Every structure is written in C-alpha cells, then in structure tokens.
Amino acid sequence: MADDNSNRRLTRRNALRIAGAAGAASLAGCGGSDGGDGSSGDGSSGDGSDGSSGDGSSDGGSTDSGTQYSTLEVAHWWGEGDGLEAIQSVMDAFKEQHPDVPFDENLIAGGAGENLQANIRTRVQNGNHPSTWQAWPGNNLLPFTDANLLKDIGDSVWSENSMEDAYLQGVKDAAQPAGNYVTVPLNIHRINNLFYNVEVVEDAGVDPASLETPSDLVDAMATVNDAGYTGMAHQTGSPWSSFQMFATVLLGETDADTYSAIFVDGEVDANSDALESAVETTQSYLDYIPSDAGSISWTEANNQVINGEAAFLHQGDWAAGTYITNDLTYGEEWDHVTFPGTDGYYALNMDSFPYPVNNPSPEATTLWCQFVGTTEAQEIFNPKKGSIPPRTDVNTDPFNDFSKDQIEDFQNSEAQPPSVAHGLAAPPAVKSSLESAISSLNSGAAPADVVSQISSAY
C-alpha cells in the first residue's frame, strides 16, 4: 500500500526543486550589509508537527506535563547591530518562557541574507534542515510550498493569540503564499518612504508634502539641483535600490491592484504602457543622483542627506536608524513623506519564520512560531530593529516617534502591497531575472527593452 504522506516527504526530487527554483540569491534584505535593512502539507504527515505527539527526542528536556522536546534550531542572518540585539532579545524571552526547550541559535550572517539562503538550500537537499529559519514570506516561499515542504500551521499557530484578527490582509496573504498559513511574520519594514533633509529642501524652496505624483519629484529634484545640492541620494552598484524605487514609482503611477497584477500575477504584457512609464520616470531620477552612484553603498549615498549635501532618499524605513544614530532630530533636521502617489499604501518588506514539514523539533517549533506571533515578541523585537510589528494591537509606548507614525500609517492603510525587490511579490527565479532588467534600466536601456526583459522574467 502506498504511503499517503510520501508526496510531502523531503525527497531528493523535491529538494532539487528547491535548489533550482531558489537558486537566485537575494539582493538586499532587512539587516543585510548593503541591502538595508535589504501547497504545504495538510497537517497529517505523521511527523508530530501539530504539537500533539512526541518527537522521539533523546536530547530534550521536559515540561511539567512531561512533553519531550528536541533541540529547537533557529537560523537567521542578523549578524550585527540592531538586528542581532533584537532577535537575541526575542530568543531570551522565549527561553525564559520555555526553559525546558533545548535551544540552538544558528547565526549565518553575510551576503545580505544570501549566505543563509544558500545554507538552507544545501541542508534541504541533504535532509537536515533546521527547525525554522529567517525567511521572506510571500512568493519567496513558493519553491518550498510547490515542493510540499512547508506545513499548514493555520490550526496549530494562527488560531492562537488572536493572530488572524490582529493582522491586516496584506500580511496574512504573504503568510499563506499557496493558500494556507505556513509562516509567521515578525516584523515589517516599509518600502514606500521618501526621506529628506529639512534644511536642504527649505533652502531650495521645495515642499515635499506638496508632491502628489512620482513625476512631481523630478521637478523637485531639478529645483534642488539648481540650488546647488544633489537631488537624490542613491546607489546603482547593486540593482536593488533602483529595483525598489522603480516598483514604488509604478505603485505611485498606478495603484495597488495594478502593482499586484504585474509583480504577483505576472500580467506584464497587459500593463506594458504603465511599466514603460515607470521605467522612464525612474530613469529621469537617475539624472539627479551622485556622480559616483555606481561605486558607493546606499549608506554612503545617504551620508549626503545626513551631511546636508543631498535633499532626498528613497529607501526602506531602516534608513531612519541612520538619522537617529547620527543624532539628527526627527521633524526638524530630517523628515519623510509617503512616496508621491502612494498615500494609503504600506509597501511591505517582512521577515518571518516558516514551519517545515518533517520538522526535527515539531512541538518546540510550534511553540516558537506561536511566540513570534505574540504582541510580546513583536514589542520586544521591533523597537530594537527599527521596524514595526505586523500585529495591529501592540503597545506603541516602546517605539520612537518615527516608528509610531509608521505604525499609524500601517494600521490605517487601505492596501499592503508586497515588495518585489525584497522577494515577497515574486518567486526567487523570477526576482533574479527582474534584477537583470533593473540593471538594464540603470544602464539607460530603452524603456521598451527593459519591459521586454521584465516580461521574459515571467
């Protein structure tokens, strides 16, 4: 008799699908060195991962109820700074609540998350993946769900702690890329921000709050340029900065439905005019970036905003941390507006922790995923990381004023489109091809040619 669960097992065939489909490394992710910061099983696999049965642990402790736990291995790429402090604070809180769960923190830093992702692909092929790992949710996880390697945790995790009621739809959609919950988001970084140096824009006579469309920003940068400043702090050595800028321009020139139709559903040809317009607008921005944009990082470019040499920066909200650490006063020396044309939208970049099938520590991983989804964990992690919680019922007291403003925008947003530059909107192989198209955009290729490359990516 055939094994009913064989199609969900970690077979070499499925592992190779992961290796092939997820082979493209990510450009930039939360906490990366230059990336900013940048269907699943049905629960009946017999691996005990619903938290109701023992996992045969020989190295675990026991709770008061006598449940045995295997070692919980949590892999992540937050190797330094605010990200490392934030995740270790969450881990410490988890261990305090669950002292009988043996815990193994596996830090695989570097490459803006690329090193961890390569490690996971190798370990999946070898059949010894960790209990859970830091991963972008959304379509980034489709290679795993297509291979039936992630478990449905709707009942075991998402039904707990009022999670479904506390998350907005865009976040919940990203947590169930194949139609059921397979991962738990811990944080949100917003993509559609426009930061600026207050003194520079005032000296140039530009009012950022008056910018209504992405094209309005072109005129503002021209005015800034005439006043003797750089219009936009930006880097082009890696395509991810222009990638997220282009996607945000498209969102500002169209709407969230068109954005998702293109980047999530791959309806490129039907929207080629909108894409060409967004390419043209983005390329016009590149007339006002630093002359050495091809050889600097985004943080080096942003130093021009900090030093009063440049007016604007389009970047994820992790950029706010650079102003705060440089002792610039929010609202007086630096400020931000929602990127022109994107009012009401909160473009999402997130980190999450998925639950793999055939989990090496099923009960412990369930406890971890449940904890990640609590207000407690998110109130511990996000103020330190400079991100905001995916839950809408958190206490905002621990957050700085900028983050409080971001939280208010998020909770009042009408749509939360997933970032394509950071892996949420498109699967890894598609995103890799899109990066090549953006490299062409940076090089000045004709808009129609860039759109053709985007079409070929799908």
Coordinates of C-alpha atoms in Angstrom, one line a residue:
M1 CA 0.0 0.0 0.0
A2 CA 1.3 3.4 -0.9
D3 CA 2.4 5.8 1.9
D4 CA -0.3 8.6 1.9
N5 CA 2.3 11.0 3.1
S6 CA 5.1 10.2 0.6
N7 CA 4.3 13.3 -1.5
R8 CA 5.1 15.5 1.4
R9 CA 8.3 13.9 2.4
L10 CA 11.7 15.6 1.9
T11 CA 12.6 13.6 -1.2
R12 CA 15.6 14.3 -3.2
R13 CA 13.3 15.3 -6.1
N14 CA 11.6 17.9 -4.0
A15 CA 14.9 19.1 -2.6
L16 CA 16.3 19.6 -6.1
R17 CA 13.3 21.6 -7.0
I18 CA 14.2 23.9 -4.1
A19 CA 17.8 24.1 -5.2
G20 CA 16.8 25.1 -8.7
A21 CA 13.9 27.4 -8.1
A22 CA 15.5 29.2 -5.1
G23 CA 19.0 29.4 -6.6
A24 CA 18.9 33.1 -7.2
A25 CA 20.4 34.9 -4.3
S26 CA 18.6 37.9 -2.8
L27 CA 20.0 41.5 -3.4
A28 CA 19.1 43.1 -0.2
G29 CA 17.2 42.2 3.0
C30 CA 16.5 43.5 6.4
G31 CA 19.7 43.9 8.2
G32 CA 21.9 43.0 5.3
S33 CA 25.3 44.5 4.8
D34 CA 24.1 46.7 1.9
G35 CA 20.6 45.7 1.5
G36 CA 19.0 47.8 4.0
D37 CA 17.5 46.9 6.1
G38 CA 17.6 44.7 2.1
S39 CA 0.8 23.8 -1.4
S40 CA 2.0 23.0 2.0
G41 CA 1.2 19.8 3.8
D42 CA -2.2 19.3 5.3
G43 CA -1.1 18.6 8.8
S44 CA -1.4 14.8 8.6
S45 CA 2.1 13.9 7.7
G46 CA 2.6 11.9 10.8
D47 CA 5.6 13.9 11.9
G48 CA 4.1 15.1 15.1
S49 CA 4.3 18.7 14.0
D50 CA 0.9 19.5 15.2
G51 CA 2.4 19.7 18.7
S52 CA 0.2 16.8 19.9
S53 CA 2.7 14.0 19.8
G54 CA 6.3 13.3 21.0
D55 CA 9.1 13.6 18.5
G56 CA 11.3 10.9 19.9
S57 CA 13.8 13.4 21.3
S58 CA 16.8 12.0 23.1
D59 CA 18.4 15.3 23.9
G60 CA 15.4 17.4 25.1
G61 CA 14.1 18.5 28.5
S62 CA 10.6 18.1 29.7
T63 CA 7.8 20.4 30.7
D64 CA 5.6 20.0 33.7
S65 CA 3.3 17.9 31.6
G66 CA 6.2 15.6 30.6
T67 CA 6.4 16.5 26.9
Q68 CA 9.8 15.8 25.5
Y69 CA 11.4 18.4 23.2
S70 CA 14.1 18.0 20.6
T71 CA 16.5 20.9 20.2
L72 CA 14.9 23.9 18.6
E73 CA 17.4 25.2 15.9
V74 CA 16.5 28.8 14.8
A75 CA 18.7 30.0 11.9
H76 CA 18.9 33.7 11.0
W77 CA 21.2 36.2 9.3
W78 CA 21.0 39.2 11.7
G79 CA 24.7 39.2 12.4
E80 CA 25.3 42.6 13.9
G81 CA 23.8 45.8 15.2
D82 CA 20.1 46.3 15.9
G83 CA 19.0 43.1 14.2
L84 CA 21.3 40.9 16.3
E85 CA 20.3 42.6 19.5
A86 CA 16.6 42.4 18.6
I87 CA 16.5 38.7 17.7
Q88 CA 18.6 37.7 20.7
S89 CA 16.2 39.6 22.9
V90 CA 13.3 37.6 21.5
M91 CA 15.2 34.4 21.9
D92 CA 16.0 35.2 25.5
A93 CA 12.3 35.9 26.2
F94 CA 11.3 32.6 24.5
K95 CA 13.8 30.6 26.6
E96 CA 12.6 32.3 29.8
Q97 CA 9.1 31.2 29.0
H98 CA 10.1 27.7 27.8
P99 CA 13.2 26.7 29.8
D100 CA 12.7 23.0 29.0
V101 CA 13.1 23.6 25.3
P102 CA 16.8 23.0 24.3
F103 CA 17.7 26.0 22.1
D104 CA 20.3 26.4 19.3
E105 CA 20.8 29.8 17.7
N106 CA 22.4 29.3 14.3
L107 CA 23.7 32.6 13.0
I108 CA 24.6 32.6 9.3
A109 CA 25.5 36.2 8.5
G110 CA 26.7 37.9 5.4
G111 CA 25.6 38.4 1.9
A112 CA 22.5 40.3 2.8
G113 CA 20.9 37.0 3.6
E114 CA 22.4 35.2 0.7
N115 CA 24.6 33.0 2.9
L116 CA 21.7 31.8 5.0
Q117 CA 19.5 31.1 1.9
A118 CA 22.3 29.1 0.3
N119 CA 22.8 27.2 3.5
I120 CA 19.1 26.3 3.7
R121 CA 19.0 25.1 0.1
T122 CA 22.0 22.8 0.8
R123 CA 20.5 21.5 4.0
V124 CA 17.2 20.9 2.4
Q125 CA 18.9 18.8 -0.2
N126 CA 20.7 16.8 2.5
G127 CA 17.5 16.3 4.5
N128 CA 18.7 18.0 7.7
H129 CA 17.1 21.5 7.6
P130 CA 16.8 23.5 10.9
S131 CA 13.6 23.7 12.9
T132 CA 12.9 27.1 11.3
W133 CA 14.8 30.0 9.7
Q134 CA 14.5 33.6 8.9
A135 CA 12.8 33.9 5.5
W136 CA 10.9 36.5 3.5
P137 CA 7.3 35.4 3.3
G138 CA 5.1 35.6 0.2
N139 CA 6.1 34.3 -3.2
N140 CA 9.6 33.9 -2.0
L141 CA 8.4 30.7 -0.3
L142 CA 6.7 29.3 -3.4
P143 CA 9.6 26.9 -4.2
F144 CA 9.0 25.3 -0.8
T145 CA 5.3 25.2 -1.0
D146 CA 5.4 23.9 -4.6
A147 CA 7.5 21.0 -3.3
N148 CA 5.2 20.4 -0.3
L149 CA 7.9 21.2 2.2
L150 CA 6.1 23.6 4.4
K151 CA 3.3 22.6 6.8
D152 CA -0.1 24.2 7.2
I153 CA 0.0 25.9 10.6
G154 CA -3.4 27.5 10.5
D155 CA -4.8 25.5 13.4
S156 CA -1.6 25.0 15.4
V157 CA -0.3 28.5 15.3
W158 CA -2.6 31.1 13.6
S159 CA -5.6 30.1 15.6
E160 CA -3.7 31.1 18.8
N161 CA -3.2 34.5 20.4
S162 CA -5.9 36.2 18.2
M163 CA -3.4 36.3 15.4
E164 CA -5.8 36.3 12.5
D165 CA -7.8 39.2 14.0
A166 CA -4.6 41.2 14.7
Y167 CA -3.0 41.0 11.2
L168 CA -4.0 43.1 8.2
Q169 CA -4.9 41.3 5.0
G170 CA -1.6 42.1 3.1
V171 CA 0.4 40.5 5.9
K172 CA -1.9 37.4 6.1
D173 CA -1.7 37.0 2.3
A174 CA 2.1 36.9 2.5
A175 CA 2.0 34.3 5.2
Q176 CA 0.0 31.9 3.0
P177 CA 1.6 32.1 -0.5
A178 CA -0.1 28.8 -1.5
G179 CA -3.4 29.4 0.2
N180 CA -2.7 28.3 3.8
Y181 CA -0.6 29.6 6.6
V182 CA 3.0 28.3 6.5
T183 CA 5.0 31.0 8.2
V184 CA 4.7 33.7 10.9
P185 CA 5.9 37.3 10.1
L186 CA 7.8 39.0 12.9
N187 CA 8.4 42.5 11.6
I188 CA 7.6 45.0 8.8
H189 CA 9.8 47.4 7.0
R190 CA 8.1 49.9 4.8
I191 CA 9.4 50.5 1.3
N192 CA 7.4 53.5 0.0
N193 CA 9.1 56.2 2.1
L194 CA 10.7 59.4 0.8
F195 CA 13.2 60.8 3.4
Y196 CA 14.7 64.3 3.2
N197 CA 17.0 66.8 4.8
V198 CA 14.8 69.6 6.1
E199 CA 17.3 72.4 5.8
V200 CA 18.2 71.4 2.2
V201 CA 14.6 71.3 0.9
E202 CA 13.8 74.5 2.7
D203 CA 16.8 76.3 1.2
A204 CA 15.9 75.0 -2.2
G205 CA 12.3 76.2 -1.8
V206 CA 10.8 72.7 -2.2
D207 CA 7.9 71.4 -0.1
P208 CA 7.9 67.6 0.0
A209 CA 4.3 67.5 1.3
S210 CA 3.2 69.1 -2.0
L211 CA 4.5 66.3 -4.2
E212 CA 1.5 64.4 -5.5
T213 CA 2.9 62.2 -8.2
P214 CA 6.2 60.5 -9.0
S215 CA 6.8 63.0 -11.8
D216 CA 6.4 65.9 -9.3
L217 CA 9.6 64.5 -7.6
V218 CA 11.5 65.0 -10.9
D219 CA 10.7 68.7 -10.9
A220 CA 11.6 69.0 -7.2
M221 CA 15.0 67.4 -7.7
A222 CA 15.7 69.7 -10.6
T223 CA 14.9 72.6 -8.3
V224 CA 17.2 71.2 -5.7
N225 CA 19.9 70.7 -8.3
D226 CA 19.7 74.3 -9.3
A227 CA 20.2 75.3 -5.7
G228 CA 23.5 73.5 -5.6
Y229 CA 22.6 70.2 -4.0
T230 CA 22.3 66.6 -5.1
G231 CA 18.6 65.8 -5.7
M232 CA 18.5 62.1 -4.7
A233 CA 21.0 60.1 -2.6
H234 CA 21.2 56.8 -4.4
Q235 CA 23.4 53.9 -5.4
T236 CA 23.4 51.9 -8.6
G237 CA 26.3 49.5 -8.0
S238 CA 23.7 46.9 -7.0
P239 CA 20.3 46.9 -8.7
W240 CA 18.2 46.5 -5.6
S241 CA 17.9 50.3 -4.8
S242 CA 16.7 51.1 -8.2
F243 CA 14.5 48.0 -8.2
Q244 CA 12.6 49.1 -5.1
M245 CA 12.5 52.7 -6.5
F246 CA 11.1 51.5 -9.8
A247 CA 8.4 49.4 -8.1
T248 CA 7.4 52.3 -5.9
V249 CA 7.2 54.6 -8.9
L250 CA 4.9 52.1 -10.6
L251 CA 2.8 51.9 -7.5
G252 CA 2.6 55.7 -7.4
E253 CA 1.7 56.0 -11.0
T254 CA -0.9 53.2 -11.0
D255 CA -2.5 51.5 -7.9
A256 CA -2.1 48.5 -5.7
D257 CA -4.2 46.3 -7.9
T258 CA -2.1 47.0 -11.0
Y259 CA 1.0 46.6 -9.0
S260 CA -0.1 43.1 -7.8
A261 CA -1.3 42.2 -11.3
I262 CA 2.1 42.8 -12.6
F263 CA 4.5 41.6 -10.0
V264 CA 2.5 39.0 -8.2
D265 CA 0.4 37.6 -11.1
G266 CA 2.9 38.3 -13.9
E267 CA 0.4 40.2 -16.1
V268 CA 3.2 42.2 -17.7
D269 CA 2.1 42.5 -21.4
A270 CA -1.3 43.8 -20.4
N271 CA 0.3 46.5 -18.5
S272 CA 3.3 47.4 -20.7
D273 CA 2.4 51.0 -21.0
A274 CA 2.3 51.5 -17.3
L275 CA 5.6 49.7 -16.9
E276 CA 7.3 51.8 -19.7
S277 CA 6.1 55.0 -17.9
A278 CA 7.6 53.8 -14.6
V279 CA 10.9 53.0 -16.3
E280 CA 11.0 56.4 -17.9
T281 CA 10.2 58.2 -14.6
T282 CA 12.8 56.1 -12.7
Q283 CA 15.5 56.8 -15.3
S284 CA 14.7 60.5 -15.1
Y285 CA 15.5 60.3 -11.3
L286 CA 18.9 59.0 -12.2
D287 CA 19.8 62.4 -13.7
Y288 CA 19.9 63.7 -10.1
I289 CA 21.9 61.1 -8.2
P290 CA 25.5 61.3 -7.0
S291 CA 28.1 61.1 -9.8
D292 CA 29.8 58.1 -8.0
A293 CA 26.5 56.2 -7.5
G294 CA 27.9 53.2 -9.2
S295 CA 30.6 52.7 -6.7
I296 CA 29.0 53.5 -3.3
S297 CA 26.6 51.8 -1.0
W298 CA 23.2 53.2 -0.1
T299 CA 24.6 54.2 3.4
E300 CA 27.4 56.1 1.7
A301 CA 24.9 57.8 -0.5
N302 CA 22.7 58.6 2.5
N303 CA 25.6 60.3 4.1
Q304 CA 25.0 63.2 1.7
V305 CA 21.5 63.6 3.2
I306 CA 23.0 63.5 6.7
N307 CA 25.7 66.0 5.8
G308 CA 23.3 68.4 4.0
E309 CA 24.7 67.7 0.5
A310 CA 21.6 65.9 -0.9
A311 CA 17.9 66.5 -0.5
F312 CA 16.0 63.2 -0.9
L313 CA 16.4 59.5 -0.3
H314 CA 14.0 56.8 -1.3
Q315 CA 14.6 53.8 1.0
G316 CA 13.1 51.4 3.3
D317 CA 12.4 52.7 6.8
W318 CA 15.6 51.2 8.0
A319 CA 17.2 54.4 6.8
A320 CA 15.6 56.2 9.8
G321 CA 18.0 54.4 12.0
T322 CA 21.0 56.2 10.3
Y323 CA 19.5 59.6 11.1
I324 CA 18.7 58.6 14.7
T325 CA 22.2 57.2 15.3
N326 CA 23.6 60.5 13.9
D327 CA 21.6 62.4 16.5
L328 CA 19.5 64.2 13.9
T329 CA 16.2 65.4 15.3
Y330 CA 13.1 63.9 13.6
G331 CA 10.8 66.6 12.2
E332 CA 13.5 69.3 12.5
E333 CA 16.6 68.1 10.8
W334 CA 15.2 65.1 8.9
D335 CA 11.7 64.0 8.0
H336 CA 9.8 61.9 5.5
V337 CA 6.6 61.8 3.4
T338 CA 4.9 58.8 1.8
F339 CA 6.4 58.4 -1.6
P340 CA 4.4 60.6 -4.0
G341 CA 1.3 58.9 -5.4
T342 CA 1.3 56.1 -2.8
D343 CA -0.7 57.6 0.0
G344 CA -2.8 55.0 1.7
Y345 CA -0.4 52.2 0.8
Y346 CA 2.1 50.5 3.0
A347 CA 4.5 48.5 0.8
L348 CA 5.7 45.6 2.8
N349 CA 9.1 44.0 3.4
M350 CA 9.0 41.4 6.1
D351 CA 10.9 38.7 7.9
S352 CA 9.1 35.5 9.0
F353 CA 9.8 32.1 10.4
P354 CA 8.3 29.1 8.4
Y355 CA 7.4 25.7 9.6
P356 CA 9.0 22.9 7.6
V357 CA 7.4 19.5 7.1
N358 CA 9.2 16.6 8.8
N359 CA 10.3 19.1 11.4
P360 CA 13.2 18.0 13.6
S361 CA 11.6 19.5 16.7
P362 CA 7.9 19.7 16.0
E363 CA 6.5 20.7 19.3
A364 CA 9.3 23.2 20.1
T365 CA 8.9 24.8 16.6
T366 CA 5.2 25.2 17.2
L367 CA 5.9 27.0 20.4
W368 CA 8.4 29.2 18.7
C369 CA 6.1 30.1 15.9
Q370 CA 3.3 30.8 18.3
F371 CA 5.6 33.1 20.3
V372 CA 6.8 35.0 17.2
G373 CA 3.1 35.8 16.6
T374 CA 2.5 37.4 20.0
T375 CA 2.4 41.0 20.9
E376 CA 5.1 40.3 23.5
A377 CA 7.7 39.1 20.9
Q378 CA 6.8 41.8 18.5
E379 CA 7.1 44.6 21.1
I380 CA 10.5 43.2 22.1
F381 CA 11.9 42.8 18.6
N382 CA 10.7 45.8 16.6
P383 CA 11.7 48.8 18.7
K384 CA 15.2 47.5 18.7
K385 CA 15.2 46.6 15.0
G386 CA 13.7 49.9 13.8
S387 CA 10.8 48.0 12.2
I388 CA 7.1 47.9 13.1
P389 CA 5.0 44.9 14.3
P390 CA 2.7 43.1 11.9
R391 CA 0.1 42.9 14.7
T392 CA -2.2 45.9 15.0
D393 CA -2.8 45.5 18.7
V394 CA 0.7 46.3 20.1
N395 CA 1.6 48.8 22.7
T396 CA 3.3 51.6 20.9
D397 CA 5.0 53.1 24.0
P398 CA 8.4 51.4 23.4
F399 CA 8.6 52.9 19.9
N400 CA 10.2 56.2 18.8
D401 CA 8.2 58.9 17.2
F402 CA 9.0 58.0 13.7
S403 CA 8.0 54.4 14.2
K404 CA 4.8 55.5 15.9
D405 CA 4.0 57.5 12.8
Q406 CA 4.7 54.4 10.6
I407 CA 2.5 52.2 12.8
E408 CA -0.3 54.7 12.4
D409 CA 0.1 54.7 8.7
F410 CA 0.2 50.9 8.6
Q411 CA -2.9 50.5 10.7
N412 CA -4.8 53.0 8.5
S413 CA -3.6 51.7 5.2
E414 CA -6.0 50.6 2.6
A415 CA -3.6 48.1 1.0
Q416 CA -0.3 46.5 1.8
P417 CA 1.4 45.5 -1.4
P418 CA 4.4 43.1 -1.1
S419 CA 7.9 44.2 -2.0
V420 CA 9.1 42.7 -5.3
A421 CA 12.7 43.9 -4.8
H422 CA 12.9 42.0 -1.5
G423 CA 11.3 38.8 -2.5
L424 CA 7.7 38.9 -1.3
A425 CA 6.0 39.5 -4.6
A426 CA 7.8 37.2 -7.0
P427 CA 9.5 33.8 -6.6
P428 CA 13.3 33.7 -6.4
A429 CA 13.9 32.8 -10.0
V430 CA 11.6 35.5 -11.3
K431 CA 13.1 38.1 -9.0
S432 CA 16.6 37.2 -10.2
S433 CA 15.6 37.8 -13.8
L434 CA 13.9 41.1 -12.8
E435 CA 17.1 42.2 -11.2
S436 CA 18.8 41.8 -14.6
A437 CA 16.1 44.0 -16.1
I438 CA 16.7 46.7 -13.5
S439 CA 20.4 46.6 -14.2
S440 CA 19.5 47.4 -17.8
L441 CA 17.3 50.3 -16.5
N442 CA 20.3 51.6 -14.5
S443 CA 22.4 51.4 -17.7
G444 CA 20.0 53.6 -19.7
A445 CA 18.3 50.9 -21.8
A446 CA 15.3 51.9 -23.8
P447 CA 12.1 51.5 -21.6
A448 CA 10.5 49.1 -24.1
D449 CA 13.6 46.9 -23.9
V450 CA 13.5 46.9 -20.1
V451 CA 9.8 46.0 -20.2
S452 CA 10.6 43.2 -22.6
Q453 CA 13.1 41.8 -20.1
I454 CA 10.5 42.1 -17.3
S455 CA 8.0 40.2 -19.5
S456 CA 10.6 37.4 -20.1
A457 CA 11.2 37.1 -16.4
Y458 CA 7.7 35.6 -16.0

